[in-house]
PDB file of C-alpha atoms in Angstrom:
ATOM      1  CA  THR A   1       0.000   0.000   0.000  1.00 58.00           C
ATOM      2  CA  ASP A   2       1.328   3.423  -0.933  1.00 54.00           C
ATOM      3  CA  ILE A   3       0.685   5.527   2.168  1.00 56.00           C
ATOM      4  CA  GLY A   4       1.908   8.620   0.299  1.00 50.00           C
ATOM      5  CA  GLU A   5       0.441  11.265   2.569  1.00 63.00           C
ATOM      6  CA  HIS A   6       1.895   9.787   5.774  1.00 56.00           C
ATOM      7  CA  MET A   7       4.192  12.484   7.067  1.00 86.00           C
ATOM      8  CA  ILE A   8       5.461  11.129  10.418  1.00 96.00           C
ATOM      9  CA  LEU A   9       8.437   8.751  10.188  1.00 97.00           C
ATOM     10  CA  ILE A  10       9.295   6.605  13.222  1.00 98.00           C
ATOM     11  CA  LEU A  11      12.806   5.149  13.074  1.00 98.00           C
ATOM     12  CA  THR A  12      12.957   2.190  15.422  1.00 97.00           C
ATOM     13  CA  ASP A  13      13.079  -1.620  15.577  1.00 96.00           C
ATOM     14  CA  LYS A  14      10.398  -4.223  16.047  1.00 95.00           C
ATOM     15  CA  PHE A  15      11.373  -4.802  19.696  1.00 94.00           C
ATOM     16  CA  ASP A  16      10.869  -1.181  20.808  1.00 96.00           C
ATOM     17  CA  SER A  17       8.046  -0.932  23.350  1.00 96.00           C
ATOM     18  CA  HIS A  18       8.238   2.881  23.343  1.00 97.00           C
ATOM     19  CA  SER A  19       7.380   2.998  19.652  1.00 98.00           C
ATOM     20  CA  ASP A  20       4.613   0.424  20.174  1.00 98.00           C
ATOM     21  CA  TYR A  21       3.099   2.603  22.899  1.00 98.00           C
ATOM     22  CA  ILE A  22       3.159   5.801  20.831  1.00 98.00           C
ATOM     23  CA  ILE A  23       1.860   4.038  17.731  1.00 98.00           C
ATOM     24  CA  GLU A  24      -1.152   2.683  19.628  1.00 97.00           C
ATOM     25  CA  LYS A  25      -2.052   6.263  20.518  1.00 97.00           C
ATOM     26  CA  LEU A  26      -1.504   7.454  16.929  1.00 96.00           C
ATOM     27  CA  ILE A  27      -3.812   4.741  15.617  1.00 95.00           C
ATOM     28  CA  ASP A  28      -6.481   5.625  18.211  1.00 96.00           C
ATOM     29  CA  ARG A  29      -6.366   9.221  16.954  1.00 94.00           C
ATOM     30  CA  SER A  30      -6.260   8.296  13.253  1.00 92.00           C
ATOM     31  CA  ILE A  31      -2.881  10.021  12.871  1.00 93.00           C
ATOM     32  CA  SER A  32      -0.887   8.765   9.879  1.00 92.00           C
ATOM     33  CA  PHE A  33       2.675   7.477  10.311  1.00 94.00           C
ATOM     34  CA  PHE A  34       5.250   5.175   8.761  1.00 95.00           C
ATOM     35  CA  ARG A  35       7.245   2.876  11.025  1.00 97.00           C
ATOM     36  CA  LEU A  36      10.675   1.934   9.670  1.00 97.00           C
ATOM     37  CA  ASN A  37      12.198  -0.916  11.669  1.00 97.00           C
ATOM     38  CA  LEU A  38      15.986  -1.111  11.396  1.00 96.00           C
ATOM     39  CA  ASP A  39      16.470  -4.517  12.994  1.00 93.00           C
ATOM     40  CA  TYR A  40      17.944  -7.385  10.992  1.00 91.00           C
ATOM     41  CA  SER A  41      14.835  -9.476  10.378  1.00 91.00           C
ATOM     42  CA  SER A  42      12.728  -6.450   9.403  1.00 95.00           C
ATOM     43  CA  LEU A  43      15.292  -5.264   6.851  1.00 95.00           C
ATOM     44  CA  LEU A  44      15.356  -8.701   5.226  1.00 94.00           C
ATOM     45  CA  GLU A  45      11.825  -7.881   4.043  1.00 96.00           C
ATOM     46  CA  THR A  46      12.455  -4.219   3.170  1.00 98.00           C
ATOM     47  CA  HIS A  47      12.909  -2.720  -0.301  1.00 98.00           C
ATOM     48  CA  VAL A  48      14.458   0.639  -1.072  1.00 98.00           C
ATOM     49  CA  LYS A  49      14.954   2.637  -4.278  1.00 97.00           C
ATOM     50  CA  PHE A  50      16.457   6.032  -5.091  1.00 97.00           C
ATOM     51  CA  ASP A  51      15.582   7.756  -8.366  1.00 94.00           C
ATOM     52  CA  GLY A  52      15.693  11.403  -7.353  1.00 93.00           C
ATOM     53  CA  GLN A  53      13.951  10.650  -4.068  1.00 94.00           C
ATOM     54  CA  PHE A  54      13.922   7.617  -1.809  1.00 97.00           C
ATOM     55  CA  GLU A  55      11.099   5.115  -1.804  1.00 96.00           C
ATOM     56  CA  ILE A  56      10.983   2.586   1.031  1.00 97.00           C
ATOM     57  CA  SER A  57       8.664  -0.409   1.371  1.00 97.00           C
ATOM     58  CA  GLN A  58       8.257  -2.404   4.572  1.00 96.00           C
ATOM     59  CA  ASN A  59       5.409  -4.478   6.039  1.00 93.00           C
ATOM     60  CA  GLY A  60       3.272  -3.929   2.948  1.00 93.00           C
ATOM     61  CA  GLU A  61       3.463  -0.136   3.129  1.00 93.00           C
ATOM     62  CA  LYS A  62       5.489   2.340   1.115  1.00 93.00           C
ATOM     63  CA  ILE A  63       6.646   5.910   1.674  1.00 94.00           C
ATOM     64  CA  THR A  64       8.629   8.458  -0.311  1.00 95.00           C
ATOM     65  CA  SER A  65      11.175  10.797   1.248  1.00 95.00           C
ATOM     66  CA  SER A  66       9.666  13.995  -0.157  1.00 93.00           C
ATOM     67  CA  LYS A  67       6.461  13.574   1.879  1.00 93.00           C
ATOM     68  CA  ILE A  68       8.109  13.149   5.283  1.00 96.00           C
ATOM     69  CA  THR A  69       7.743  16.217   7.510  1.00 95.00           C
ATOM     70  CA  LYS A  70       8.402  14.786  11.005  1.00 97.00           C
ATOM     71  CA  VAL A  71      11.002  12.234  12.142  1.00 98.00           C
ATOM     72  CA  TRP A  72      11.098  10.566  15.561  1.00 98.00           C
ATOM     73  CA  PRO A  73      14.485   8.795  15.727  1.00 98.00           C
ATOM     74  CA  ARG A  74      14.485   5.960  18.244  1.00 97.00           C
ATOM     75  CA  ARG A  75      17.466   4.438  16.445  1.00 95.00           C
ATOM     76  CA  LEU A  76      19.575   5.509  13.488  1.00 96.00           C
ATOM     77  CA  THR A  77      21.651   2.521  12.429  1.00 95.00           C
ATOM     78  CA  VAL A  78      21.468  -1.174  11.681  1.00 89.00           C
ATOM     79  CA  GLU A  79      22.919  -2.808  14.761  1.00 78.00           C
ATOM     80  CA  ILE A  80      22.158  -6.219  16.147  1.00 74.00           C
ATOM     81  CA  THR A  81      19.839  -6.050  19.127  1.00 68.00           C
ATOM     82  CA  ALA A  82      20.298  -8.279  22.164  1.00 63.00           C
ATOM     83  CA  GLU A  83      17.134 -10.112  21.101  1.00 63.00           C
ATOM     84  CA  GLU A  84      18.692 -11.053  17.745  1.00 67.00           C
ATOM     85  CA  GLU A  85      22.231 -12.101  18.616  1.00 63.00           C
ATOM     86  CA  CYS A  86      23.486 -15.293  17.012  1.00 59.00           C
ATOM     87  CA  GLU A  87      26.753 -16.666  15.644  1.00 56.00           C
ATOM     88  CA  PHE A  88      26.572 -15.730  11.952  1.00 58.00           C
ATOM     89  CA  PHE A  89      26.387 -12.000  12.711  1.00 64.00           C
ATOM     90  CA  ASP A  90      30.195 -11.968  12.795  1.00 67.00           C
ATOM     91  CA  ASP A  91      30.708 -13.355   9.293  1.00 80.00           C
ATOM     92  CA  THR A  92      31.915 -11.324   6.322  1.00 85.00           C
ATOM     93  CA  THR A  93      28.689 -11.538   4.328  1.00 87.00           C
ATOM     94  CA  PHE A  94      26.678 -10.108   7.186  1.00 86.00           C
ATOM     95  CA  ARG A  95      29.147  -7.276   7.805  1.00 87.00           C
ATOM     96  CA  ILE A  96      28.917  -6.240   4.146  1.00 92.00           C
ATOM     97  CA  TRP A  97      25.100  -6.462   4.265  1.00 92.00           C
ATOM     98  CA  ARG A  98      24.932  -4.336   7.436  1.00 92.00           C
ATOM     99  CA  ASN A  99      27.441  -1.758   6.184  1.00 94.00           C
ATOM    100  CA  GLU A 100      25.606  -1.277   2.885  1.00 97.00           C
ATOM    101  CA  TRP A 101      22.299  -0.847   4.705  1.00 97.00           C
ATOM    102  CA  ASN A 102      23.849   1.713   7.055  1.00 97.00           C
ATOM    103  CA  LYS A 103      25.317   3.697   4.157  1.00 97.00           C
ATOM    104  CA  THR A 104      21.962   3.600   2.360  1.00 98.00           C
ATOM    105  CA  ILE A 105      20.138   4.783   5.494  1.00 97.00           C
ATOM    106  CA  ARG A 106      22.567   7.683   5.852  1.00 97.00           C
ATOM    107  CA  ASN A 107      21.865   8.606   2.235  1.00 97.00           C
ATOM    108  CA  PHE A 108      18.143   8.437   2.999  1.00 98.00           C
ATOM    109  CA  PHE A 109      18.624  10.805   5.953  1.00 98.00           C
ATOM    110  CA  PHE A 110      20.241  13.307   3.595  1.00 97.00           C
ATOM    111  CA  THR A 111      17.033  13.380   1.518  1.00 97.00           C
ATOM    112  CA  ILE A 112      14.864  14.125   4.572  1.00 97.00           C
ATOM    113  CA  GLU A 113      16.920  16.949   6.031  1.00 96.00           C
ATOM    114  CA  HIS A 114      13.957  19.178   5.184  1.00 95.00           C
ATOM    115  CA  ALA A 115      11.903  17.382   7.876  1.00 96.00           C
ATOM    116  CA  ASP A 116      11.529  18.392  11.510  1.00 96.00           C
ATOM    117  CA  TRP A 117      13.486  15.884  13.641  1.00 98.00           C
ATOM    118  CA  LEU A 118      13.107  15.179  17.354  1.00 98.00           C
ATOM    119  CA  ASN A 119      16.943  15.343  17.339  1.00 98.00           C
ATOM    120  CA  THR A 120      18.814  15.251  14.058  1.00 98.00           C
ATOM    121  CA  PRO A 121      21.412  12.534  13.396  1.00 97.00           C
ATOM    122  CA  SER A 122      24.225  15.080  13.757  1.00 97.00           C
ATOM    123  CA  ALA A 123      22.882  16.244  17.146  1.00 98.00           C
ATOM    124  CA  ILE A 124      22.505  12.644  18.342  1.00 97.00           C
ATOM    125  CA  ASN A 125      26.058  11.824  17.285  1.00 96.00           C
ATOM    126  CA  LYS A 126      27.344  14.965  18.984  1.00 96.00           C
ATOM    127  CA  THR A 127      25.523  14.103  22.214  1.00 97.00           C
ATOM    128  CA  GLU A 128      26.943  10.563  22.269  1.00 94.00           C
ATOM    129  CA  ASN A 129      30.340  12.098  23.084  1.00 94.00           C
ATOM    130  CA  LYS A 130      30.294  11.847  26.893  1.00 93.00           C
ATOM    131  CA  LEU A 131      33.357  14.028  27.355  1.00 95.00           C
ATOM    132  CA  LYS A 132      31.738  16.765  25.273  1.00 96.00           C
ATOM    133  CA  GLN A 133      28.608  16.474  27.443  1.00 96.00           C
ATOM    134  CA  LEU A 134      30.599  16.913  30.640  1.00 96.00           C
ATOM    135  CA  CYS A 135      32.634  19.849  29.303  1.00 96.00           C
ATOM    136  CA  TYR A 136      29.525  21.629  28.024  1.00 98.00           C
ATOM    137  CA  ALA A 137      27.683  20.866  31.270  1.00 98.00           C
ATOM    138  CA  LYS A 138      30.484  22.461  33.284  1.00 97.00           C
ATOM    139  CA  MET A 139      30.423  25.457  30.944  1.00 97.00           C
ATOM    140  CA  HIS A 140      26.714  25.907  31.710  1.00 98.00           C
ATOM    141  CA  GLY A 141      27.281  25.856  35.464  1.00 98.00           C
ATOM    142  CA  PHE A 142      26.439  22.258  36.363  1.00 98.00           C
ATOM    143  CA  ASN A 143      28.303  20.482  39.128  1.00 98.00           C
ATOM    144  CA  ILE A 144      29.974  17.371  37.734  1.00 97.00           C
ATOM    145  CA  PRO A 145      31.813  14.632  39.671  1.00 96.00           C
ATOM    146  CA  ASP A 146      35.598  14.617  39.282  1.00 96.00           C
ATOM    147  CA  PHE A 147      36.608  11.980  36.745  1.00 96.00           C
ATOM    148  CA  ILE A 148      39.481  10.418  34.830  1.00 96.00           C
ATOM    149  CA  ILE A 149      39.674   8.431  31.578  1.00 95.00           C
ATOM    150  CA  THR A 150      42.833   6.355  31.164  1.00 94.00           C
ATOM    151  CA  ASN A 151      44.332   2.884  30.906  1.00 93.00           C
ATOM    152  CA  TYR A 152      47.400   3.753  32.996  1.00 93.00           C
ATOM    153  CA  LYS A 153      47.014   1.607  36.092  1.00 93.00           C
ATOM    154  CA  SER A 154      49.084   3.955  38.272  1.00 93.00           C
ATOM    155  CA  ASP A 155      46.910   6.957  37.361  1.00 94.00           C
ATOM    156  CA  LEU A 156      43.719   5.035  38.099  1.00 94.00           C
ATOM    157  CA  ILE A 157      45.053   4.024  41.510  1.00 94.00           C
ATOM    158  CA  ASP A 158      46.228   7.582  42.286  1.00 95.00           C
ATOM    159  CA  PHE A 159      42.793   8.935  41.326  1.00 95.00           C
ATOM    160  CA  SER A 160      41.023   6.353  43.459  1.00 95.00           C
ATOM    161  CA  ARG A 161      43.183   7.131  46.490  1.00 95.00           C
ATOM    162  CA  GLN A 162      41.910  10.714  46.447  1.00 96.00           C
ATOM    163  CA  TYR A 163      38.438   9.397  47.328  1.00 94.00           C
ATOM    164  CA  PRO A 164      38.596   6.895  50.222  1.00 89.00           C
ATOM    165  CA  SER A 165      34.807   6.484  50.162  1.00 87.00           C
ATOM    166  CA  GLY A 166      35.062   4.977  46.669  1.00 90.00           C
ATOM    167  CA  VAL A 167      34.869   5.756  42.980  1.00 92.00           C
ATOM    168  CA  ALA A 168      32.317   4.817  40.341  1.00 90.00           C
ATOM    169  CA  LEU A 169      33.319   2.655  37.387  1.00 88.00           C
ATOM    170  CA  LYS A 170      31.176   3.633  34.423  1.00 83.00           C
ATOM    171  CA  LEU A 171      31.286   2.339  30.859  1.00 81.00           C
ATOM    172  CA  GLN A 172      31.440   5.070  28.251  1.00 78.00           C
ATOM    173  CA  HIS A 173      29.411   2.900  25.862  1.00 75.00           C
ATOM    174  CA  GLN A 174      26.290   1.221  27.210  1.00 69.00           C
ATOM    175  CA  ASP A 175      25.296  -2.106  25.745  1.00 64.00           C
ATOM    176  CA  PHE A 176      23.583  -5.361  26.635  1.00 57.00           C
ATOM    177  CA  TYR A 177      25.303  -8.716  26.915  1.00 58.00           C
ATOM    178  CA  LYS A 178      24.239 -12.332  27.087  1.00 58.00           C
ATOM    179  CA  LYS A 179      24.583 -13.983  30.492  1.00 58.00           C
ATOM    180  CA  ASN A 180      22.932 -17.300  31.312  1.00 60.00           C
ATOM    181  CA  GLU A 181      20.625 -16.841  28.291  1.00 60.00           C
ATOM    182  CA  ARG A 182      19.502 -13.437  29.619  1.00 57.00           C
ATOM    183  CA  ASN A 183      20.201  -9.951  28.292  1.00 53.00           C
ATOM    184  CA  VAL A 184      21.975  -7.958  30.992  1.00 53.00           C
ATOM    185  CA  GLY A 185      23.454  -4.482  31.121  1.00 56.00           C
ATOM    186  CA  PHE A 186      26.799  -3.458  32.593  1.00 68.00           C
ATOM    187  CA  TYR A 187      25.785  -0.934  35.218  1.00 74.00           C
ATOM    188  CA  VAL A 188      27.695   1.583  37.306  1.00 78.00           C
ATOM    189  CA  ASN A 189      29.700  -0.088  40.066  1.00 81.00           C
ATOM    190  CA  LYS A 190      31.281   1.409  43.148  1.00 85.00           C
ATOM    191  CA  ILE A 191      34.863   0.190  43.501  1.00 83.00           C
ATOM    192  CA  SER A 192      37.840   0.759  45.781  1.00 86.00           C
ATOM    193  CA  THR A 193      41.581   1.107  45.190  1.00 89.00           C
ATOM    194  CA  ASN A 194      41.993  -2.586  45.993  1.00 88.00           C
ATOM    195  CA  ASP A 195      39.680  -3.527  43.131  1.00 87.00           C
ATOM    196  CA  LEU A 196      42.027  -1.785  40.705  1.00 89.00           C
ATOM    197  CA  ASN A 197      44.844  -4.207  41.527  1.00 87.00           C
ATOM    198  CA  GLU A 198      43.297  -6.574  38.974  1.00 85.00           C
ATOM    199  CA  PHE A 199      43.808  -3.977  36.221  1.00 84.00           C
ATOM    200  CA  GLN A 200      46.706  -5.032  33.981  1.00 86.00           C
ATOM    201  CA  LEU A 201      49.712  -2.892  33.112  1.00 84.00           C
ATOM    202  CA  GLU A 202      49.338  -3.648  29.397  1.00 84.00           C
ATOM    203  CA  SER A 203      46.569  -4.318  26.847  1.00 81.00           C
ATOM    204  CA  GLU A 204      43.667  -2.931  28.912  1.00 88.00           C
ATOM    205  CA  ASN A 205      41.078  -0.638  27.318  1.00 90.00           C
ATOM    206  CA  PRO A 206      40.694   2.862  28.784  1.00 93.00           C
ATOM    207  CA  ILE A 207      38.114   3.136  31.544  1.00 91.00           C
ATOM    208  CA  MET A 208      36.278   6.033  33.132  1.00 93.00           C
ATOM    209  CA  LEU A 209      36.293   6.512  36.882  1.00 94.00           C
ATOM    210  CA  GLN A 210      34.256   9.172  38.673  1.00 94.00           C
ATOM    211  CA  LYS A 211      34.291  10.322  42.256  1.00 95.00           C
ATOM    212  CA  TYR A 212      31.439   8.463  43.920  1.00 93.00           C
ATOM    213  CA  ILE A 213      28.783  10.947  45.063  1.00 94.00           C
ATOM    214  CA  ASP A 214      26.647   9.895  48.014  1.00 93.00           C
ATOM    215  CA  LYS A 215      22.974  10.260  47.181  1.00 93.00           C
ATOM    216  CA  LEU A 216      19.966  11.720  48.871  1.00 95.00           C
ATOM    217  CA  TYR A 217      17.958  10.753  45.786  1.00 95.00           C
ATOM    218  CA  GLU A 218      18.280  10.868  41.994  1.00 94.00           C
ATOM    219  CA  ALA A 219      16.454  12.677  39.216  1.00 96.00           C
ATOM    220  CA  ARG A 220      15.519  11.906  35.631  1.00 96.00           C
ATOM    221  CA  ILE A 221      14.440  15.000  33.727  1.00 98.00           C
ATOM    222  CA  THR A 222      12.974  14.360  30.295  1.00 98.00           C
ATOM    223  CA  VAL A 223      12.702  17.401  28.048  1.00 98.00           C
ATOM    224  CA  ILE A 224      10.623  17.465  24.864  1.00 98.00           C
ATOM    225  CA  ASN A 225      10.667  20.652  22.847  1.00 94.00           C
ATOM    226  CA  LYS A 226      11.260  22.786  26.000  1.00 93.00           C
ATOM    227  CA  GLU A 227       8.607  20.956  28.062  1.00 97.00           C
ATOM    228  CA  PHE A 228      10.053  19.524  31.295  1.00 98.00           C
ATOM    229  CA  PHE A 229       9.089  16.232  32.982  1.00 98.00           C
ATOM    230  CA  TYR A 230      10.933  15.728  36.263  1.00 98.00           C
ATOM    231  CA  CYS A 231      10.836  12.375  38.024  1.00 97.00           C
ATOM    232  CA  LYS A 232      12.346  12.038  41.506  1.00 96.00           C
ATOM    233  CA  ILE A 233      13.866   8.554  41.936  1.00 94.00           C
ATOM    234  CA  GLU A 234      14.396   7.551  45.555  1.00 90.00           C
ATOM    235  CA  SER A 235      17.009   4.928  44.792  1.00 86.00           C
ATOM    236  CA  GLN A 236      18.415   4.862  48.324  1.00 77.00           C
ATOM    237  CA  HIS A 237      15.316   3.029  49.540  1.00 63.00           C
ATOM    238  CA  SER A 238      16.562  -0.078  47.721  1.00 64.00           C
ATOM    239  CA  LYS A 239      19.799  -1.951  48.365  1.00 70.00           C
ATOM    240  CA  LYS A 240      19.691  -3.254  44.798  1.00 69.00           C
ATOM    241  CA  ALA A 241      19.292   0.188  43.191  1.00 65.00           C
ATOM    242  CA  GLN A 242      21.466   2.287  45.524  1.00 64.00           C
ATOM    243  CA  ILE A 243      24.508   2.423  43.226  1.00 65.00           C
ATOM    244  CA  ASP A 244      22.643   2.466  39.900  1.00 65.00           C
ATOM    245  CA  TRP A 245      18.848   2.707  39.703  1.00 54.00           C
ATOM    246  CA  ARG A 246      18.943   0.986  36.311  1.00 62.00           C
ATOM    247  CA  ARG A 247      19.229  -2.290  38.209  1.00 62.00           C
ATOM    248  CA  TYR A 248      15.493  -1.673  38.636  1.00 63.00           C
ATOM    249  CA  ASP A 249      13.938  -2.573  41.953  1.00 70.00           C
ATOM    250  CA  ILE A 250      10.731  -0.720  41.139  1.00 76.00           C
ATOM    251  CA  GLY A 251       8.735  -1.980  44.100  1.00 77.00           C
ATOM    252  CA  HIS A 252      11.264  -0.498  46.548  1.00 79.00           C
ATOM    253  CA  THR A 253      12.263   2.600  44.564  1.00 85.00           C
ATOM    254  CA  PRO A 254       9.606   5.329  44.765  1.00 89.00           C
ATOM    255  CA  HIS A 255       9.166   7.442  41.619  1.00 93.00           C
ATOM    256  CA  THR A 256       7.284  10.735  41.955  1.00 96.00           C
ATOM    257  CA  GLN A 257       6.505  13.802  39.858  1.00 96.00           C
ATOM    258  CA  GLN A 258       8.338  16.952  40.914  1.00 95.00           C
ATOM    259  CA  LEU A 259       8.950  20.458  39.618  1.00 95.00           C
ATOM    260  CA  ALA A 260      12.552  20.988  38.542  1.00 94.00           C
ATOM    261  CA  PRO A 261      14.317  23.988  40.136  1.00 96.00           C
ATOM    262  CA  LYS A 262      14.452  26.990  37.808  1.00 97.00           C
ATOM    263  CA  GLU A 263      18.260  27.117  37.944  1.00 97.00           C
ATOM    264  CA  ILE A 264      18.450  23.503  36.771  1.00 98.00           C
ATOM    265  CA  GLN A 265      15.901  24.152  34.021  1.00 98.00           C
ATOM    266  CA  ASP A 266      17.919  27.119  32.762  1.00 98.00           C
ATOM    267  CA  GLN A 267      21.138  25.083  32.769  1.00 98.00           C
ATOM    268  CA  VAL A 268      19.417  22.215  30.948  1.00 98.00           C
ATOM    269  CA  LYS A 269      18.100  24.600  28.274  1.00 98.00           C
ATOM    270  CA  GLY A 270      21.588  26.016  27.762  1.00 98.00           C
ATOM    271  CA  LEU A 271      23.170  22.563  27.488  1.00 98.00           C
ATOM    272  CA  MET A 272      20.518  21.405  25.020  1.00 98.00           C
ATOM    273  CA  GLN A 273      21.161  24.470  22.880  1.00 98.00           C
ATOM    274  CA  SER A 274      24.902  23.778  22.891  1.00 98.00           C
ATOM    275  CA  LEU A 275      24.330  20.148  21.889  1.00 98.00           C
ATOM    276  CA  GLY A 276      21.675  21.064  19.328  1.00 98.00           C
ATOM    277  CA  ILE A 277      19.041  18.720  20.785  1.00 98.00           C
ATOM    278  CA  VAL A 278      15.323  19.261  21.358  1.00 98.00           C
ATOM    279  CA  TYR A 279      14.787  15.980  23.227  1.00 98.00           C
ATOM    280  CA  GLY A 280      16.911  14.788  26.126  1.00 98.00           C
ATOM    281  CA  ALA A 281      16.751  12.446  29.107  1.00 98.00           C
ATOM    282  CA  PHE A 282      18.956  13.945  31.838  1.00 98.00           C
ATOM    283  CA  ASP A 283      20.281  12.050  34.861  1.00 96.00           C
ATOM    284  CA  PHE A 284      21.271  13.770  38.101  1.00 97.00           C
ATOM    285  CA  ILE A 285      22.408  12.847  41.585  1.00 96.00           C
ATOM    286  CA  ILE A 286      21.181  15.015  44.444  1.00 96.00           C
ATOM    287  CA  ALA A 287      23.700  14.768  47.273  1.00 96.00           C
ATOM    288  CA  PRO A 288      22.819  14.852  51.011  1.00 96.00           C
ATOM    289  CA  ASP A 289      23.623  18.595  51.022  1.00 96.00           C
ATOM    290  CA  GLU A 290      20.996  18.913  48.209  1.00 96.00           C
ATOM    291  CA  LYS A 291      23.614  19.902  45.640  1.00 97.00           C
ATOM    292  CA  TRP A 292      22.717  18.684  42.133  1.00 98.00           C
ATOM    293  CA  TYR A 293      25.331  16.766  40.084  1.00 98.00           C
ATOM    294  CA  PHE A 294      24.948  16.278  36.346  1.00 98.00           C
ATOM    295  CA  LEU A 295      25.731  12.730  35.192  1.00 95.00           C
ATOM    296  CA  GLU A 296      24.695  12.524  31.539  1.00 95.00           C
ATOM    297  CA  VAL A 297      22.039  13.206  28.925  1.00 97.00           C
ATOM    298  CA  ASN A 298      20.727  10.609  26.498  1.00 96.00           C
ATOM    299  CA  SER A 299      19.363  12.037  23.255  1.00 97.00           C
ATOM    300  CA  THR A 300      17.211   8.940  22.621  1.00 96.00           C
ATOM    301  CA  GLY A 301      16.647   8.009  26.268  1.00 95.00           C
ATOM    302  CA  GLN A 302      13.921   5.761  27.646  1.00 95.00           C
ATOM    303  CA  TRP A 303      10.888   7.179  29.492  1.00 96.00           C
ATOM    304  CA  LEU A 304       8.060   4.665  29.350  1.00 96.00           C
ATOM    305  CA  TRP A 305       8.501   3.241  32.858  1.00 95.00           C
ATOM    306  CA  ILE A 306       8.381   6.780  34.257  1.00 95.00           C
ATOM    307  CA  GLU A 307       5.071   7.484  32.555  1.00 97.00           C
ATOM    308  CA  TYR A 308       3.639   4.227  33.928  1.00 95.00           C
ATOM    309  CA  LEU A 309       4.794   4.988  37.492  1.00 95.00           C
ATOM    310  CA  THR A 310       4.141   8.734  37.719  1.00 96.00           C
ATOM    311  CA  ASP A 311       1.517   9.511  35.076  1.00 96.00           C
ATOM    312  CA  LEU A 312       3.805  12.168  33.618  1.00 97.00           C
ATOM    313  CA  LYS A 313       2.410  12.836  30.144  1.00 97.00           C
ATOM    314  CA  ILE A 314       5.628  12.275  28.212  1.00 98.00           C
ATOM    315  CA  SER A 315       3.936  10.379  25.379  1.00 98.00           C
ATOM    316  CA  GLU A 316       1.404  13.194  24.968  1.00 97.00           C
ATOM    317  CA  ALA A 317       4.215  15.703  24.564  1.00 98.00           C
ATOM    318  CA  ILE A 318       5.796  13.542  21.844  1.00 98.00           C
ATOM    319  CA  ILE A 319       2.494  13.277  20.009  1.00 97.00           C
ATOM    320  CA  ASP A 320       1.905  17.023  20.399  1.00 96.00           C
ATOM    321  CA  TRP A 321       5.307  17.590  18.787  1.00 97.00           C
ATOM    322  CA  MET A 322       4.399  15.195  15.963  1.00 96.00           C
ATOM    323  CA  GLN A 323       1.230  17.174  15.269  1.00 93.00           C
ATOM    324  CA  SER A 324       2.736  20.636  15.658  1.00 87.00           C
TER     325      SER A 324
END
């Protein structure tokens, strides 16, 4: 079916519950959209053609690039999801297939630069640079934990010794891994100087250590087109979630709506302007002295569990943006 007049493009994959949730609401309101899934199995059944403009067919529907006016980018590239992992994804034929799809998708993005994006690819790529985030955040007046990035064992130990109460080990790239047939994330861990003795003198990858900040509570602020949604996360109520609330102990971790302080809102607006983003999911620690510490911003960050727990109308703001 040629859905020609569909103007909202949703870039995602077939496993994305956030897209499912928004799409249910779009269907209820008879709002037209085209969902482009970029997972492996979906692309096996996708056809694309460029003859002055792009034409893409997937799931029996077809869209042309010239008629797209809004783009909600949940993902931008063909990467293998944790749900899809299997052995052949490392072979040469697959790597060529994936690389050619990714190049074609980038070409497609060029033809829809006229559209209004809830974060452009260039802004998303810029925001993925965690060091840039921290430097810009400091420039805009945020408190940030002291940190180091290195693979020199002696420097890591010296840094750790400055903070007897511990440091936080944090991966710069978040991913999911298979463990006992389950998909698990590598979360933030609090470590001591003794833990660093296992770090080798040679061949180790660089790691990022931050001063560990004791927490009164944490905050997730989701911003959509200058509209703020602040969720207070009382992670210290749960032993499981104390170090990193993404270990999810929902029943023992109260989530509540709050109003973000004006100073924080102003700093967030300035940081978003510097990064060129209009959507961001910001994570903060609030220390026992009530000082706010910026941790990071995710330009495609998750929000669905917050809406379920707090009734913050994040999905409505996304749909409002789609219709604006």
